Coordinates of C-alpha atoms in Angstrom, one line a residue:
X72 CA 4.4 -7.1 -28.8
X73 CA 3.2 -4.1 -30.7
X74 CA 3.9 -0.6 -29.6
X75 CA 0.4 -0.1 -28.6
X76 CA 0.5 -3.3 -26.4
X77 CA 3.9 -2.2 -24.9
X78 CA 2.3 1.1 -24.0
X79 CA -0.7 -0.5 -22.3
X80 CA 1.5 -3.0 -20.5
X81 CA 3.6 -0.2 -19.0
X82 CA 0.3 1.8 -17.9
X83 CA -1.3 -1.3 -16.5
X84 CA 1.5 -2.3 -14.4
X85 CA -0.3 -5.2 -12.7
X86 CA -1.6 -7.6 -15.5
X87 CA 0.4 -5.7 -18.1
X88 CA 3.7 -6.6 -16.6
X89 CA 2.5 -10.2 -16.2
X90 CA 2.0 -10.2 -19.9
X91 CA 5.5 -8.9 -20.6
X92 CA 7.1 -11.5 -18.3
X93 CA 5.1 -14.3 -20.1
X94 CA 6.1 -13.0 -23.6
X95 CA 9.7 -12.3 -22.8
X96 CA 10.9 -14.1 -19.8
X97 CA 12.1 -13.2 -16.2
X98 CA 14.1 -10.1 -17.4
X99 CA 12.4 -8.4 -20.4
X100 CA 13.4 -5.2 -22.2
X101 CA 10.6 -3.0 -23.1
X102 CA 11.3 0.0 -25.5
X103 CA 8.6 2.6 -26.0
X104 CA 10.5 5.0 -28.4
X105 CA 13.9 6.3 -29.1
X106 CA 16.2 5.8 -26.0
X107 CA 17.1 9.6 -26.1
X108 CA 13.5 10.4 -25.6
X109 CA 12.1 7.5 -23.7
X110 CA 14.3 5.4 -21.3
X111 CA 14.1 1.7 -21.7
X112 CA 12.2 -0.4 -19.1
X113 CA 13.5 -3.9 -17.8
X114 CA 10.6 -5.8 -16.3
X115 CA 11.7 -8.3 -13.8
X116 CA 9.2 -11.1 -13.0
X117 CA 11.3 -13.8 -11.3
X118 CA 12.1 -14.1 -7.4
X119 CA 15.8 -14.3 -8.3
X120 CA 15.6 -11.0 -10.3
X121 CA 13.5 -9.4 -7.5
X122 CA 16.3 -10.3 -5.0
X123 CA 19.0 -8.9 -7.3
X124 CA 17.1 -5.5 -7.5
X125 CA 15.5 -5.1 -4.3
X126 CA 18.2 -6.5 -2.0
X127 CA 21.1 -4.5 -3.5
X128 CA 22.8 -2.2 -1.1
X129 CA 25.9 -1.1 -3.1
X130 CA 24.5 1.7 -5.1
X131 CA 23.6 -0.5 -8.3
X132 CA 19.9 0.8 -8.0
X133 CA 18.4 3.8 -6.6
X134 CA 15.0 5.6 -6.5
X135 CA 15.6 7.8 -9.6
X136 CA 13.0 6.6 -11.8
X137 CA 10.5 9.2 -13.2
X138 CA 7.8 8.1 -10.7
X139 CA 10.1 8.9 -7.8
X140 CA 11.2 12.3 -9.3
X141 CA 7.7 13.5 -9.7
X142 CA 6.6 12.2 -6.5
X143 CA 9.0 14.6 -5.1
X144 CA 6.9 17.6 -6.2
X145 CA 4.6 16.5 -3.4
X146 CA 7.4 16.6 -0.8
X147 CA 10.5 14.6 0.1
X148 CA 9.8 11.5 2.2
X149 CA 11.1 7.8 2.7
X150 CA 9.3 6.6 -0.4
X151 CA 10.8 9.0 -2.9
X152 CA 14.2 10.0 -1.6
X153 CA 17.4 8.9 -3.3
X154 CA 19.8 6.7 -1.3
X155 CA 22.1 9.4 0.0
X156 CA 19.2 11.5 1.5
X157 CA 17.0 8.5 2.4
X158 CA 19.5 6.7 4.6
X159 CA 19.5 9.4 7.5
X160 CA 15.6 9.8 7.2
X161 CA 15.0 6.1 7.4
X162 CA 17.4 5.9 10.4
X163 CA 15.5 8.5 12.1
X164 CA 12.1 7.2 11.4
X165 CA 12.6 3.5 11.8
X166 CA 12.4 3.5 15.7
X167 CA 8.8 5.0 15.4
X168 CA 7.6 1.9 13.2
X169 CA 8.9 -0.9 15.2
X170 CA 6.5 -3.5 16.3
X171 CA 6.6 -2.1 19.9
X172 CA 5.8 1.3 18.8
X173 CA 3.1 0.3 16.4
X174 CA 1.5 -1.9 19.1
X175 CA 0.4 1.4 20.9
X176 CA -2.2 2.1 17.9
X177 CA -3.8 -1.4 18.3
X178 CA -6.7 0.3 20.4
X179 CA -7.5 2.9 17.8
X180 CA -7.6 0.0 15.1
X181 CA -9.7 -2.4 16.9
X182 CA -12.1 0.3 18.2
X183 CA -12.8 1.9 14.8
X184 CA -13.3 -1.6 13.3
X185 CA -15.8 -2.5 16.0
X186 CA -17.7 0.7 15.6
X187 CA -17.8 0.3 11.7
X188 CA -18.9 -3.3 12.1
X189 CA -21.9 -2.3 14.3
X190 CA -22.9 0.3 11.7
X191 CA -22.6 -2.0 8.7
X192 CA -24.9 -4.5 10.3
X193 CA -27.8 -1.9 10.4
X194 CA -27.5 -0.9 6.8
X195 CA -27.9 -3.9 4.6
X196 CA -26.1 -3.5 1.3
X197 CA -22.9 -1.4 1.4
X198 CA -19.9 -0.6 -0.7
X199 CA -17.0 -2.4 0.9
X200 CA -14.2 -0.2 -0.7
X201 CA -16.0 3.0 0.6
X202 CA -16.5 1.6 4.0
X203 CA -12.9 0.3 4.3
X204 CA -11.5 3.6 3.1
X205 CA -13.7 5.3 5.9
X206 CA -12.2 2.8 8.4
X207 CA -8.5 3.3 7.5
X208 CA -8.8 7.1 7.3
X209 CA -10.3 7.0 10.8
X210 CA -7.4 4.7 12.0
X211 CA -4.7 7.0 10.4
X212 CA -6.5 10.0 11.7
X213 CA -6.5 8.8 15.3
X214 CA -3.1 7.3 15.1
X215 CA -1.2 10.0 13.4
X216 CA -3.1 13.2 13.5
X217 CA -5.2 12.9 16.6
X218 CA -8.3 13.5 14.6
X219 CA -11.4 11.6 13.5
X220 CA -10.9 11.7 9.6
X221 CA -13.5 9.1 9.1
X222 CA -16.2 11.7 9.0
X223 CA -14.3 13.4 6.1
X224 CA -13.7 10.2 4.1
X225 CA -16.2 11.3 1.3
X226 CA -14.5 14.6 0.8
X227 CA -10.9 13.8 1.7
X228 CA -10.8 10.4 -0.2
X229 CA -11.3 12.1 -3.7
X230 CA -8.5 14.7 -3.0
X231 CA -6.1 11.9 -2.1
X232 CA -6.9 9.8 -5.2
X233 CA -6.7 12.9 -7.4
X234 CA -3.2 13.7 -6.1
X235 CA -2.0 10.2 -6.6
X236 CA -3.6 10.0 -10.1
X237 CA -1.8 13.2 -11.1
X238 CA 1.6 11.8 -10.0
X239 CA 0.9 8.6 -12.0
X240 CA -0.3 10.1 -15.2
X241 CA 2.4 12.7 -15.1
X242 CA 5.1 10.0 -14.5
X243 CA 3.7 7.7 -17.5
X244 CA 3.8 10.5 -20.1
X245 CA 6.7 10.5 -22.6
X246 CA 6.5 14.4 -22.5
X247 CA 5.5 16.5 -19.4
X248 CA 4.5 20.1 -19.3
X249 CA 6.6 22.5 -17.2
X250 CA 5.6 22.5 -13.6
X251 CA 4.9 26.3 -13.6
X252 CA 2.3 26.0 -16.5
X253 CA -1.2 26.4 -15.0
X254 CA -3.0 23.5 -16.6
X255 CA -6.5 22.4 -15.2
X256 CA -5.2 19.2 -13.9
X257 CA -2.3 21.0 -12.0
X258 CA -4.8 23.6 -10.6
X259 CA -7.2 20.8 -9.4
X260 CA -4.1 18.9 -7.9
X261 CA -3.0 22.1 -6.1
X262 CA -6.4 22.6 -4.6
X263 CA -6.5 19.0 -3.2
X264 CA -3.0 19.5 -1.8
X265 CA -4.1 22.6 -0.1
X266 CA -6.9 20.5 1.6
X267 CA -4.6 17.9 2.6
X268 CA -1.8 20.3 3.8
X269 CA -4.5 22.1 5.9
X270 CA -5.1 18.9 8.0
X271 CA -1.4 18.0 8.2
X272 CA -0.3 21.7 9.3
X273 CA -3.0 21.7 11.9
X274 CA -2.0 18.3 13.3
X275 CA 1.6 19.5 13.7
X276 CA 0.6 22.9 15.3
X277 CA -1.8 21.2 17.7
X278 CA 0.8 18.5 18.6
X279 CA 3.5 21.2 19.3
X280 CA 1.3 23.4 21.5
X281 CA -1.1 20.9 23.0
X282 CA 0.3 18.4 25.5
X283 CA -3.0 16.6 25.6
X284 CA -3.1 16.0 21.9
X285 CA -3.9 12.4 20.7
X286 CA -1.6 13.0 17.7
X287 CA 1.0 10.5 19.2
X288 CA 3.0 9.9 15.9
X289 CA 3.2 13.6 15.0
X290 CA 4.7 14.2 18.5
X291 CA 7.2 11.2 17.9
X292 CA 8.2 12.8 14.6
X293 CA 8.7 16.2 16.3
X294 CA 10.9 14.5 19.0
X295 CA 12.7 12.1 16.6
X296 CA 16.5 12.5 16.2
X297 CA 19.1 10.9 13.8
X298 CA 20.7 8.4 16.2
X299 CA 24.1 9.3 14.6
X300 CA 23.9 13.1 14.2
X301 CA 21.3 14.0 16.8
X302 CA 19.6 16.2 14.3
X303 CA 15.9 16.7 14.5
X304 CA 13.5 16.6 11.4
X305 CA 12.5 19.8 9.9
X306 CA 8.9 20.8 9.8
X307 CA 9.1 20.5 5.9
X308 CA 10.5 16.9 6.4
X309 CA 7.8 16.0 8.9
X310 CA 5.0 17.4 6.5
X311 CA 6.4 15.2 3.7
X312 CA 6.4 12.0 5.9
X313 CA 2.9 12.7 7.1
X314 CA 1.6 13.3 3.6
X315 CA 3.0 10.0 2.2
X316 CA 1.5 8.3 5.1
X317 CA -1.8 9.8 4.5
X318 CA -1.7 9.3 0.8
X319 CA -0.5 5.8 0.7
X320 CA -1.1 4.5 4.2
X321 CA -4.8 4.4 4.2
X322 CA -5.4 3.6 0.5
X323 CA -3.3 0.4 0.7
X324 CA -4.7 -1.1 3.8
X325 CA -8.3 -0.2 2.7
X326 CA -7.8 -2.3 -0.6
X327 CA -6.4 -5.2 1.4
X328 CA -9.5 -5.2 3.8
X329 CA -11.9 -4.7 0.8
X330 CA -10.5 -7.6 -1.1
X331 CA -10.3 -9.9 1.9
X332 CA -13.9 -9.1 2.9
X333 CA -15.0 -9.6 -0.8
X334 CA -13.2 -13.0 -1.0
X335 CA -14.8 -14.1 2.3
X336 CA -18.2 -12.9 1.0
X337 CA -17.8 -15.4 -1.8
X338 CA -16.6 -18.3 0.4
X339 CA -18.7 -19.0 3.5
X340 CA -16.5 -21.7 4.8
X341 CA -13.4 -19.5 4.8
X342 CA -15.4 -16.8 6.5
X343 CA -16.8 -19.0 9.2
X344 CA -13.3 -20.2 10.0
X345 CA -12.1 -16.6 10.6
X346 CA -15.3 -16.0 12.7
X347 CA -14.8 -19.2 14.7
X348 CA -11.1 -18.4 15.4
X349 CA -11.9 -14.8 16.5
X350 CA -15.0 -15.8 18.6
X351 CA -12.7 -17.8 20.8
X352 CA -11.1 -14.8 22.2
X353 CA -14.6 -13.5 23.5
X354 CA -16.6 -10.4 23.2
X355 CA -14.2 -7.7 23.9
X356 CA -11.9 -5.3 21.9
X357 CA -9.2 -7.1 20.4
X358 CA -5.7 -6.2 21.3
X359 CA -2.1 -6.7 19.9
X360 CA -1.5 -9.5 22.2
X361 CA -4.4 -11.4 20.3
X362 CA -2.7 -11.6 17.0
X363 CA -0.8 -14.8 17.8
X364 CA -4.3 -16.5 18.4
X365 CA -5.5 -15.5 15.0
X366 CA -3.2 -17.4 12.5
X367 CA -5.8 -18.2 10.1
X368 CA -7.0 -14.5 9.9
X369 CA -3.4 -13.6 9.2
X370 CA -3.4 -16.2 6.3
X371 CA -6.4 -14.6 5.0
X372 CA -4.6 -11.2 4.9
X373 CA -1.6 -12.7 3.4
X374 CA -3.7 -14.2 0.5
X375 CA -5.4 -11.1 0.0
X376 CA -2.0 -9.2 -0.3
X377 CA -0.9 -12.0 -2.7
X378 CA -3.7 -11.7 -5.1
X379 CA -4.3 -8.1 -4.9
X380 CA -1.1 -6.4 -3.7
X381 CA -1.6 -2.7 -3.3
X382 CA 2.0 -2.1 -4.7
X383 CA 1.7 -4.3 -7.9
X384 CA 5.0 -3.0 -9.1
X385 CA 8.4 -1.7 -7.5
X386 CA 10.5 0.6 -9.5
X387 CA 14.3 1.4 -9.4
X388 CA 16.8 2.8 -11.8
X389 CA 20.0 1.0 -12.6
X390 CA 22.8 3.4 -11.8
X391 CA 25.4 1.3 -13.5
X392 CA 25.5 -1.6 -15.8
X393 CA 24.4 -4.6 -13.5
X394 CA 23.3 -8.3 -13.8
X395 CA 19.7 -9.1 -13.0
X396 CA 18.9 -12.9 -12.9
X397 CA 21.8 -13.5 -15.1
X398 CA 21.0 -10.8 -17.7
X399 CA 23.0 -7.6 -18.1
X400 CA 20.9 -4.3 -17.7
X401 CA 22.6 -1.0 -18.8
X402 CA 23.0 2.1 -16.7
X403 CA 20.1 4.5 -16.9
X404 CA 17.4 1.8 -17.4
X405 CA 14.1 1.9 -15.6
X406 CA 13.8 -1.4 -13.6
X407 CA 10.4 -2.5 -12.6
X408 CA 9.8 -5.6 -10.4
X409 CA 6.5 -7.0 -11.2
X410 CA 5.1 -8.0 -7.8
X411 CA 1.7 -8.8 -9.2
X412 CA 3.2 -11.0 -11.9
X413 CA 5.3 -12.9 -9.6
X414 CA 2.3 -13.4 -7.1
X415 CA 0.1 -14.8 -10.0
X416 CA 3.0 -17.0 -11.6
X417 CA 1.7 -20.5 -12.0
X418 CA 5.2 -21.9 -11.8
X419 CA 5.5 -20.6 -8.3
X420 CA 1.9 -21.0 -7.0
X421 CA -0.5 -23.7 -7.4
X422 CA -3.7 -22.5 -9.0
X423 CA -2.7 -18.8 -8.4
X424 CA -6.1 -17.3 -9.2
X425 CA -7.8 -19.3 -6.5
X426 CA -8.3 -17.7 -3.0
X427 CA -6.7 -20.2 -0.7
X428 CA -5.5 -18.8 2.7
X429 CA -4.2 -22.4 3.5
X430 CA -1.2 -21.8 1.1
X431 CA 0.1 -19.7 3.9
X432 CA -0.1 -22.3 6.6
X433 CA 3.3 -22.9 8.3
X434 CA 3.8 -26.3 6.9
X435 CA 3.1 -25.1 3.1
X436 CA 5.3 -22.0 3.6
X437 CA 8.6 -23.6 4.8
X438 CA 9.9 -24.2 1.3
X439 CA 8.8 -21.1 -0.4
X440 CA 11.1 -18.7 -1.8
X441 CA 11.2 -15.6 0.2
X442 CA 11.3 -13.4 -3.0
X443 CA 8.1 -14.8 -4.5
X444 CA 5.9 -12.9 -2.0
X445 CA 6.4 -9.1 -1.9
X446 CA 3.4 -7.4 -0.4
X447 CA 5.5 -4.6 1.1
X448 CA 8.5 -4.7 -1.4
X449 CA 11.6 -6.2 0.3
X450 CA 15.3 -5.4 1.0
X451 CA 16.6 -2.2 2.6
X452 CA 13.9 0.0 1.1
X453 CA 11.0 -2.2 2.0
X454 CA 7.7 -0.3 3.3
X455 CA 8.5 1.3 6.7
X456 CA 4.8 1.0 7.6
X457 CA 4.6 -2.9 7.0
X458 CA 4.0 -3.6 10.7
X459 CA 1.3 -0.9 11.1
X460 CA -0.5 -2.3 7.9
X461 CA -0.4 -5.9 9.0
X462 CA -1.6 -5.1 12.4
X463 CA -4.4 -2.8 11.2
X464 CA -5.5 -5.2 8.5
X465 CA -5.5 -8.4 11.1
X466 CA -7.3 -6.6 13.8
X467 CA -9.6 -5.0 11.5
X468 CA -10.7 -8.0 9.5
X469 CA -11.1 -10.1 12.7
X470 CA -13.2 -7.4 14.4
X471 CA -15.6 -6.9 11.5
X472 CA -16.1 -10.7 10.8
X473 CA -16.8 -11.3 14.4
X474 CA -19.7 -9.0 14.3
X475 CA -21.1 -9.4 10.9
X476 CA -21.7 -11.8 7.9
X477 CA -20.7 -10.6 4.5
X478 CA -22.2 -11.8 1.3
X479 CA -20.6 -10.4 -1.9
X480 CA -23.0 -9.3 -4.5
X481 CA -20.6 -9.3 -7.5
X482 CA -18.4 -12.1 -8.8
X483 CA -15.8 -9.7 -10.2
X484 CA -13.4 -7.4 -8.4
X485 CA -12.6 -4.5 -10.6
X486 CA -9.1 -3.0 -10.2
X487 CA -7.8 0.5 -10.8
X488 CA -4.2 2.0 -10.7
X489 CA -4.4 5.7 -9.5
X490 CA -0.9 5.1 -8.0
X491 CA -1.2 2.1 -5.7
X492 CA -3.7 -0.7 -6.8
X493 CA -7.3 0.0 -5.4
X494 CA -10.6 -1.3 -6.3
X495 CA -11.8 0.0 -9.7
X496 CA -15.4 0.7 -8.5
X497 CA -17.9 0.1 -5.8
X498 CA -17.7 -3.4 -4.2
X499 CA -21.1 -4.1 -3.1
X500 CA -22.0 -6.7 -0.4
X501 CA -24.8 -7.6 1.9
X502 CA -24.1 -7.3 5.4
X503 CA -26.0 -8.6 8.5
X504 CA -25.3 -9.1 12.2
X505 CA -23.7 -12.3 12.9
X506 CA -25.5 -14.6 15.1
X507 CA -23.3 -16.1 18.0
X508 CA -22.6 -19.8 17.6
X509 CA -23.9 -20.5 21.2
X510 CA -27.3 -19.2 20.5

């Protein structure tokens, strides 16, 4: 590959890494310049390679890639901390994100989706991406901050995307200006951070002083203790965790719901299967206990996550010389696991570009390699919010499809990479109220 092609592949870390894997194999070294200036990248596109990198717990890999270092400028959190500091933080937070705790947010999730669906049915053509961002901001706002952020989606959303894009662009540059230099991009980023921090700080203060506050997760963070040391989280640590949950938490689930609805809007038979499944539960707000009765809806969510994974690549740094899928990678190498490439590999998936939720039926999943489906990463540092995201996506999708019919206007789903993978533009769809089958 030419240098220009290699640079493009690293910047487009979904399809680009797939091209690298096709050209070089399951572990491919990509050099972008002299090693003393630009560290080499090892692109990993095999399930075994993903296992070797993500399952490692012996210090062979750590979150010391430039993207993690630059992300720390926004505040320390479980996404960007290196192993030594990450372990006690994860140990403290993990009890807050178990299925049992997350189940308590189901009412916010289903209620927000029901309200949105009723609104969509009255408006004809809508932008699915904009509406799903409003929905997930409302859910995060109610569940985390005790606030209705849905009404602020149009103003808050651009601030979130600006901050994420700033981190991505800075991480991918071979040369970076000092952080103290007042560039126009940095000034805009700081303005956006001030807006976001104002919401977070208000929620923390309200949760601390108001026992009636709905900010359950904030209160849980204030009360959390490291199970080994008994130490609480500092306000700075709480702010960092709430920031990453706001930045990444609403963006990722919004993209999953947008893609799922767009795909259903192009396949009426699949959409009707979801509608029939959820209609059997009756006309009432859905609850966490309903999820086992929605297996096909879960399959649709899984297929959306396969084709359009919000985290298309997972990065680590090799801390010593280490073998990945039989190939030795040197210490200091940036290692990127191409989840998107693995999800679209025709040797792993039959007709991988086709939207087929039945590929996740139990009987077809039994022999599947655990490491070829990585929607939330995997291993010790998998996404701490995976239960929250799956519950929100399942209840949200079922609640919406139960009430409305969706018809996608466009045949293509554009993609963008401000940090996670998102829709690259409006996703228009015609929406109308669903007529109940019994009428």
